[in-house]
Coordinates of C-alpha atoms in Angstrom, one line a residue:
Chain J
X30 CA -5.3 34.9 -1.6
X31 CA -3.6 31.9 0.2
X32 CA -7.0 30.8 0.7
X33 CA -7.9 30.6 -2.6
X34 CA -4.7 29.0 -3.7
X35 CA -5.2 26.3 -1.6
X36 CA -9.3 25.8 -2.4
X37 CA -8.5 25.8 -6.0
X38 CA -5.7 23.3 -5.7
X39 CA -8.2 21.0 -3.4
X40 CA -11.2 21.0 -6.1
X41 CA -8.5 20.4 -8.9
X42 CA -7.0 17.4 -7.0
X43 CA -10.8 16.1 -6.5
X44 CA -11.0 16.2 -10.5
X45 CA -7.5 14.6 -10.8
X46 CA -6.8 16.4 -14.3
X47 CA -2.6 15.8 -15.0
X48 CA -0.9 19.0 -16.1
X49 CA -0.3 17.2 -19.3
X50 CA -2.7 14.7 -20.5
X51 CA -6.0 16.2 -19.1
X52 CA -6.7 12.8 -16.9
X53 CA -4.6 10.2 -15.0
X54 CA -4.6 6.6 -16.9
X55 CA -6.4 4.0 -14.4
X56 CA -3.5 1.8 -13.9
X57 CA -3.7 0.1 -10.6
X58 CA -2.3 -3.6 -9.0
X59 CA -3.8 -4.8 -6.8
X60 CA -1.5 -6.7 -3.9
X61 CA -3.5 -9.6 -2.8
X62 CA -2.5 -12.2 0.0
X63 CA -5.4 -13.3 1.9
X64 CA -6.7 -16.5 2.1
X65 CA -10.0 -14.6 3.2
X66 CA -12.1 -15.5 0.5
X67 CA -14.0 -12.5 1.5
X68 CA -10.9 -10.3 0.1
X69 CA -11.3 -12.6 -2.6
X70 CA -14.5 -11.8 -3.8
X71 CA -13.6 -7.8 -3.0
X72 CA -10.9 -8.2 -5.5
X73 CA -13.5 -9.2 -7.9
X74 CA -16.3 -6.7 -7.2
X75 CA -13.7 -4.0 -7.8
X76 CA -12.6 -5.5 -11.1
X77 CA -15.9 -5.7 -12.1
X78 CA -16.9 -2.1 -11.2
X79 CA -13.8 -0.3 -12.9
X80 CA -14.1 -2.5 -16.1
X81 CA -17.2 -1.6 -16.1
X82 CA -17.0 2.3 -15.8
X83 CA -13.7 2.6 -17.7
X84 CA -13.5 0.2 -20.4
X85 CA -9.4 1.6 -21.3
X86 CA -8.6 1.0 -17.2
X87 CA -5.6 -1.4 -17.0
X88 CA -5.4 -3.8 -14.1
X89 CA -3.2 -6.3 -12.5
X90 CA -4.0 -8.6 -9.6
X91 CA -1.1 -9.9 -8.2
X92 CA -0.7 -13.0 -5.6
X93 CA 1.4 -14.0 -2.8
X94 CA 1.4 -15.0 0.3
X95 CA -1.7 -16.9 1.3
X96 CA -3.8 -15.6 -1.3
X97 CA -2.9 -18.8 -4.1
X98 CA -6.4 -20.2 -3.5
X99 CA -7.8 -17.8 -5.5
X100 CA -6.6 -18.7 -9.0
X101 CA -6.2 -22.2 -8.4
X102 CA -8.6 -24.5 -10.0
X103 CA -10.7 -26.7 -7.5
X104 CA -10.0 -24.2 -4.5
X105 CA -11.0 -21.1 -5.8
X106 CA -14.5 -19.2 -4.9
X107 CA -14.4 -17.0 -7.9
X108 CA -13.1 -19.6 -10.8
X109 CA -15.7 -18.8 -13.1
X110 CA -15.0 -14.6 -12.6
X111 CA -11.3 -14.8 -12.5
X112 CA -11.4 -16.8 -16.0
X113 CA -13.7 -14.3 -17.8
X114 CA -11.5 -11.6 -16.5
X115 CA -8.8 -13.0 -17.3
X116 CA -9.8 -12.8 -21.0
X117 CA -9.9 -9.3 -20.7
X118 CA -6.6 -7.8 -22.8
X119 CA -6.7 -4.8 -20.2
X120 CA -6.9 -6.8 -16.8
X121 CA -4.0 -9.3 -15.9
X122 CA -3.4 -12.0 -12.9
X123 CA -0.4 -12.6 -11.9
X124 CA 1.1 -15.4 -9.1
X125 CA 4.0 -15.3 -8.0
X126 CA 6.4 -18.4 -8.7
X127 CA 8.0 -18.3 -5.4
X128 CA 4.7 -18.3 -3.5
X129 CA 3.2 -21.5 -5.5
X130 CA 6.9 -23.1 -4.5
X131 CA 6.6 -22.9 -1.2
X132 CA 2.6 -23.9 -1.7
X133 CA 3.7 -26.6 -3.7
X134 CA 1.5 -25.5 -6.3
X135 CA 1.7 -26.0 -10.4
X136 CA 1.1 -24.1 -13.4
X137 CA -1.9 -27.0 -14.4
X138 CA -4.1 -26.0 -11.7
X139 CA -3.8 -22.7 -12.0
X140 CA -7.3 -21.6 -13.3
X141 CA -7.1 -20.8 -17.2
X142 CA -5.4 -17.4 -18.0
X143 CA -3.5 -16.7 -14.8
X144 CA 0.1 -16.3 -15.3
X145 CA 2.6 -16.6 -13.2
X146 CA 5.9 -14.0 -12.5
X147 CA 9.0 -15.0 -11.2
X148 CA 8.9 -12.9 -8.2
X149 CA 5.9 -11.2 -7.0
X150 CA 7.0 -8.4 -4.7
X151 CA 9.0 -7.3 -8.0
X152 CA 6.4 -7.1 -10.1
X153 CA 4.0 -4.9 -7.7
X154 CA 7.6 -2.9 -7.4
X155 CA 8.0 -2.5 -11.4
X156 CA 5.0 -1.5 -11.9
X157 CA 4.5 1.4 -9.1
X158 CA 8.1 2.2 -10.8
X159 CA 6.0 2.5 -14.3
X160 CA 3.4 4.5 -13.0
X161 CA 0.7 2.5 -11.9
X162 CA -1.1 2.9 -8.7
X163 CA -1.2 0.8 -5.9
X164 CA -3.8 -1.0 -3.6
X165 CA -3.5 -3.2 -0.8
X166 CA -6.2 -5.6 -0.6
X167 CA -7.5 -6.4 2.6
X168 CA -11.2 -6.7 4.6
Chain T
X28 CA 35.4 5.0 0.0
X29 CA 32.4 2.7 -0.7
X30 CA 32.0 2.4 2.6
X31 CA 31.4 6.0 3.6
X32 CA 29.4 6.7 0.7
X33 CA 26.9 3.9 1.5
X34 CA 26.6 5.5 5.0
X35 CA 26.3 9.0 3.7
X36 CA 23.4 8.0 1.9
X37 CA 22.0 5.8 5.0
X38 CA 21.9 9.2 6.7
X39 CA 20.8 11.1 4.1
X40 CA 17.6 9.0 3.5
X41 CA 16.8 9.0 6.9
X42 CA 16.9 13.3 6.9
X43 CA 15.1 13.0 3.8
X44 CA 16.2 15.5 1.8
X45 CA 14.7 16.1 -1.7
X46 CA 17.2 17.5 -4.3
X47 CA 15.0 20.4 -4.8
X48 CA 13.3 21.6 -2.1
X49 CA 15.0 20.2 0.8
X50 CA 12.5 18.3 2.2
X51 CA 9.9 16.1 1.1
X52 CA 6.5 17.2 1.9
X53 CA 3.8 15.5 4.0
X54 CA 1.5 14.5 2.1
X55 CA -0.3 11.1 2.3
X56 CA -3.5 9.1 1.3
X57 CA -4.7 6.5 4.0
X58 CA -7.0 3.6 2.3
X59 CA -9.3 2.3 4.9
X60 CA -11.3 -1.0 4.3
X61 CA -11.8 -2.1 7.1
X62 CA -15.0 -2.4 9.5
X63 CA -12.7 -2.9 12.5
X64 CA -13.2 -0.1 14.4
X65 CA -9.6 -0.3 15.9
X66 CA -8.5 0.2 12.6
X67 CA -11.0 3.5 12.8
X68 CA -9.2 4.8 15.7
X69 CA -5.6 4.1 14.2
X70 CA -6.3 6.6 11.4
X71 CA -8.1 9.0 14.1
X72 CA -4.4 8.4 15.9
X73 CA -2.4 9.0 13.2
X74 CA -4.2 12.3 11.9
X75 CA -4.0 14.0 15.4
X76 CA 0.0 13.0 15.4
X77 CA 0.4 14.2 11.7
X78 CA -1.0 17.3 12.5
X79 CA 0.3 18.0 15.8
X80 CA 3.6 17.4 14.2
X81 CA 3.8 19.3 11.1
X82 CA 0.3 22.2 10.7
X83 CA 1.4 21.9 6.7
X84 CA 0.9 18.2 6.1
X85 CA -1.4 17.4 3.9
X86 CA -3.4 14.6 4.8
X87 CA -6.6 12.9 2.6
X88 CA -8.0 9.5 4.2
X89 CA -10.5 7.7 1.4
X90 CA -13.2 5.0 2.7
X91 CA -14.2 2.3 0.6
X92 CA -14.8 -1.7 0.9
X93 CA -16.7 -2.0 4.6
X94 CA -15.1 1.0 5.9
X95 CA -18.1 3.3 5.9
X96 CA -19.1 3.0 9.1
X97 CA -16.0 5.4 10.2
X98 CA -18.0 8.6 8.8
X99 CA -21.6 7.6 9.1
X100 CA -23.4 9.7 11.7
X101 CA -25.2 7.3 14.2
X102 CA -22.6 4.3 13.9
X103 CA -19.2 5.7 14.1
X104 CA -17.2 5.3 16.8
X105 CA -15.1 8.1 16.1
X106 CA -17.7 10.9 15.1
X107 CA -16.4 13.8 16.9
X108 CA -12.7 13.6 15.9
X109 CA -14.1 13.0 12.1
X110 CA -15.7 16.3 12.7
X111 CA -13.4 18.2 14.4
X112 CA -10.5 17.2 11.8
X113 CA -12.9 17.7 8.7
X114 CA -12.8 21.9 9.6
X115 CA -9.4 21.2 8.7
X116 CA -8.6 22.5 5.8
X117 CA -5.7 20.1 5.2
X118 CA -7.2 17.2 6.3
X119 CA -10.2 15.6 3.7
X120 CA -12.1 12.5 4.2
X121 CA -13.7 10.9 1.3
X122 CA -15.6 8.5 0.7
X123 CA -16.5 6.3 -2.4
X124 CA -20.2 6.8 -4.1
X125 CA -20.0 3.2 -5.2
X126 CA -19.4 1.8 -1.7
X127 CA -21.9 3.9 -0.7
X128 CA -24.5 2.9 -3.1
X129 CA -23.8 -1.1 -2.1
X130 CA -23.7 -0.3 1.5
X131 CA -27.3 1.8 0.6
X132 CA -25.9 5.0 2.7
X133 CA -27.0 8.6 1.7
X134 CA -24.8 11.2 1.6
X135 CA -27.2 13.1 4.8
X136 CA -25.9 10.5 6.8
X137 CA -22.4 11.1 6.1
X138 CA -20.8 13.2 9.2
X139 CA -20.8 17.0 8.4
X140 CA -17.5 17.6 6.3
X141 CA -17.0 14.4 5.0
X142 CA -17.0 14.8 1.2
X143 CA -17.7 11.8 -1.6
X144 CA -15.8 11.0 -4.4
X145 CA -17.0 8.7 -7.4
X146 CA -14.7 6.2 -7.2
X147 CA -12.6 5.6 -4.4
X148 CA -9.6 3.5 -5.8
X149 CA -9.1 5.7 -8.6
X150 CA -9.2 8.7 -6.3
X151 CA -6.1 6.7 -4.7
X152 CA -4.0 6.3 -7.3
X153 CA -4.2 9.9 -9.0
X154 CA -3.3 11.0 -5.5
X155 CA -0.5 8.5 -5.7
X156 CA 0.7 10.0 -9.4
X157 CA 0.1 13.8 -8.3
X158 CA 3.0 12.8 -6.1
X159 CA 1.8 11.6 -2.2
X160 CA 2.2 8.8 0.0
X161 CA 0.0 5.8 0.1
X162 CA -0.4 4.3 3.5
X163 CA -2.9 1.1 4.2
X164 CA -4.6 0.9 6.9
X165 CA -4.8 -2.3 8.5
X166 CA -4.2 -3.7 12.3
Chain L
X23 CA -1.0 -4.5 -35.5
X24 CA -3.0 -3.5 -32.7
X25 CA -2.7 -6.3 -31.1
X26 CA 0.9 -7.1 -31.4
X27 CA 1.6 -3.9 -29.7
X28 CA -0.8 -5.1 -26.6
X29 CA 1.6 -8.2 -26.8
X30 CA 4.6 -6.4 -27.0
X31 CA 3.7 -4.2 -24.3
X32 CA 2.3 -7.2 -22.2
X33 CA 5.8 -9.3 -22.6
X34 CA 7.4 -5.7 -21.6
X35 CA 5.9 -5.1 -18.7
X36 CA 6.4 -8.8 -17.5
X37 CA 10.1 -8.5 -18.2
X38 CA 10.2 -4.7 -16.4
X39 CA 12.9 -2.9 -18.4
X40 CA 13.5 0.7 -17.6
X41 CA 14.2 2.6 -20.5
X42 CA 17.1 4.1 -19.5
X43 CA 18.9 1.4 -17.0
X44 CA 17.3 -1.7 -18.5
X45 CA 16.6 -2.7 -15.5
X46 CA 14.2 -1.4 -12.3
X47 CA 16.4 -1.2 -9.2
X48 CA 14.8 -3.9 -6.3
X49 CA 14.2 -1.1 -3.5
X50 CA 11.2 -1.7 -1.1
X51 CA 9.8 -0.1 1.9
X52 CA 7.8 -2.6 3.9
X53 CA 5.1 -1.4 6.3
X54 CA 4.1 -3.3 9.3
X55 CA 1.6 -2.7 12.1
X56 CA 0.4 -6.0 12.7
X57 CA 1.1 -7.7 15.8
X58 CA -0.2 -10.7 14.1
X59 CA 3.3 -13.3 14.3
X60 CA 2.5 -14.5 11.6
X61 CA 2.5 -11.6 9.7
X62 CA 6.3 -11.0 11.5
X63 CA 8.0 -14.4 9.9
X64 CA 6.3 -12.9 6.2
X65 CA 8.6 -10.2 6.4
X66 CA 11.5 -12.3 7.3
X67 CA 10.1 -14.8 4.7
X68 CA 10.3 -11.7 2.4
X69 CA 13.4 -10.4 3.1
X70 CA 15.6 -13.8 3.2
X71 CA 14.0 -14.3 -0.6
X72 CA 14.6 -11.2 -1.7
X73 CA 18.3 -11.1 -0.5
X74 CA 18.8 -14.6 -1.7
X75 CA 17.4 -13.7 -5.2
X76 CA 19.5 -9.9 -5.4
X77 CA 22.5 -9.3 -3.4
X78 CA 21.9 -6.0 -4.4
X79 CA 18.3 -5.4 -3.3
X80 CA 17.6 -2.4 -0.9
X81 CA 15.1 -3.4 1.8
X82 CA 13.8 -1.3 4.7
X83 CA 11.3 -2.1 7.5
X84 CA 9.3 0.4 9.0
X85 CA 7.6 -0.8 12.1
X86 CA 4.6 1.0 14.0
X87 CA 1.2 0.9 15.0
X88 CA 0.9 -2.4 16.9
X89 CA 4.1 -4.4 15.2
X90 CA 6.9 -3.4 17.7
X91 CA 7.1 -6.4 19.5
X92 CA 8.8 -8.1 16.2
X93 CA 11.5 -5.7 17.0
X94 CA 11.7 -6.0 21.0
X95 CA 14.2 -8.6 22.5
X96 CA 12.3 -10.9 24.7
X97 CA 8.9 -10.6 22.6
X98 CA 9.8 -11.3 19.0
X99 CA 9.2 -14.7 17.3
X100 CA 11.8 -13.7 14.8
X101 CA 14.5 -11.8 17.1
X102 CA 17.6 -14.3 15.7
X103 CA 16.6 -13.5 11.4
X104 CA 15.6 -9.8 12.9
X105 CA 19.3 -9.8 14.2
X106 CA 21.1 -11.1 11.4
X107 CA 19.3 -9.5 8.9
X108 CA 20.0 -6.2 10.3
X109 CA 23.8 -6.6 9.6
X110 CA 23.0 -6.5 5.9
X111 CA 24.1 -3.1 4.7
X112 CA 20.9 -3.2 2.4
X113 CA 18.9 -4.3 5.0
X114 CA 17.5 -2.0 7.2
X115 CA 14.7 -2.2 10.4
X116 CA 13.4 1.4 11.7
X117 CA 10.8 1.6 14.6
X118 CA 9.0 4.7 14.9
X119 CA 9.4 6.9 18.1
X120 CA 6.2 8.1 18.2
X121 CA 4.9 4.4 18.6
X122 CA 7.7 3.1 20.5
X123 CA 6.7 6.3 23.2
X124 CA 2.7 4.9 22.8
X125 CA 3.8 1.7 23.9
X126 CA 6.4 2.6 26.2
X127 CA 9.3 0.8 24.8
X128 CA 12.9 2.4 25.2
X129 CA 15.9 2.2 22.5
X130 CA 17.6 -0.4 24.9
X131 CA 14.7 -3.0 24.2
X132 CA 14.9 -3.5 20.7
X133 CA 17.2 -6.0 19.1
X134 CA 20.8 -4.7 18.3
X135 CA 21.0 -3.3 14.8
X136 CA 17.2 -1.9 14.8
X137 CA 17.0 1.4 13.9
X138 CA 14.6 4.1 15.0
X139 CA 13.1 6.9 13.1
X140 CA 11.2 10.1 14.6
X141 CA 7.7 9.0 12.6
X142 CA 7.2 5.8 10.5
X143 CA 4.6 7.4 8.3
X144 CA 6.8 10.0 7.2
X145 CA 9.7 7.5 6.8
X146 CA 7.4 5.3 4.2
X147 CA 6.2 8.2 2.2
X148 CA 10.1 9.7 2.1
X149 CA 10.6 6.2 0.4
X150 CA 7.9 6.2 -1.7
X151 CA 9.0 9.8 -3.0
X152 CA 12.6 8.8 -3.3
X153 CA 10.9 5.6 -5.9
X154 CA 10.9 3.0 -3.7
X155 CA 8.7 0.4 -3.8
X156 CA 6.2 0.1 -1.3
X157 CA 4.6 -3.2 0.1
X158 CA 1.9 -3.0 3.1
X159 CA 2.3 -6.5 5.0
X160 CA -0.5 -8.3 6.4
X161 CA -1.5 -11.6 6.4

């Protein structure tokens, strides 16, 4: 009986259905600050494969740290994927002000569509606070 | 007055208490991306502590990104243990069928007992709304 | 009309009220287990901008896998911020025993104010469960 208590509660965790809605939203940020542009390029490959299996999924790439490169114009080894992205109502990317700061970085060479956020530890804090899941990007 | 208070709830947080049931329970998600195989024995690590410590934890470890080496037969460095905690029933590894597919790995090759799932990231964060602990796993 | 809600929603989100308090609390749980120095002056990098920014912030520490020697007297690059900071009320550091017994340090080697706790892991997922914020450091 215990046994199968705990086998059904595995297999329904494996099909993630909430008591209530039937299916857990895909919200996720994603905490990015690497100057790896391998992790760079990860961050897009997983954009691109949950925008492309769940058109609804919501998704927020935040920087900090040493990740600024990414979104910024002339350093950037995903420009052209961050900008189409970035047009995407569902997926957001977000820098942190205090990060470009301290990189001495402005809001004109920020690729077109990143926005920025005043703090960005906050924002991934805010968000796990609404709900939304929470990776850690790293290779 | 303040003073005590802000202690009593230093103490508290570090007993842990829930309102509820008195303590929280153990139960965490580790995200492993990593190809480093130290990284592969730090999970190995903290699975044998967790469950030495506490036989009811519940502990699920999901491997996406380069991390798939960890639970493939003839290159992990760790087989045995991945085995030996796979029979337990509180203890799952799982591993993303998209990483899989881009890393061209079948699911024979996968060690006996580690399962798939779909989609690792959004296996992560329902774990994380159904209520456990997210850990990354990084060195 | 669709579309202003997405707006609306958007310029929500970015602001982060909480329905009921107007406001999401700053509490954060960072985990460390790099030995990585640099990773060591990003937390205090973190912390002193986060205190500076919110007097009323709650910030914990939780140090294990290989991080400890941020926290041990005559090895960290930080010890003077790790000391200072400590002092905060909302500021707390806590070393877990487990790894401080792997690496055979003792109580009387970490910086004065550094807290221990019996299992990092369990610490981070208490805070997670309790609605903290959680950030995983790494560089």
């Amino acid at each position: 009986m215990i046994a199968a208590v705990l086998l059904s509660e595995s297999s329904l965790s494996a099909q993630k259905p909430s008591p209530e809605s039937g299916k857990i939203p895909y919200r996720v940020v994603f905490d990015i600050t690497s100057k790896d542009t391998m992790a760079h390029k990860s961050v897009i490959r997983l954009v691109s494969e949950i925008t492309k299996a769940d058109s609804e999924a919501r998704i927020e790439v935040v920087f900090y740290g040493q990740s600024l490169d990414m979104v910024v114009k002339d350093k950037s080894m995903v420009a052209g994927a961050v900008q189409k992205y970035a047009e995407n109502k569902n997926v957001a990317f977000r820098v942190c002000q205090v990060a470009m700061k301290n990189h001495q970085i402005e809001k004109s060479q920020l690729i077109p569509g990143v926005e920025t956020v005043p703090d960005g530890v906050y924002e991934i804090i805010c968000k796990q606070a609404e709900g939304w899941g929470y990776i850690k990007v790293s290779n």
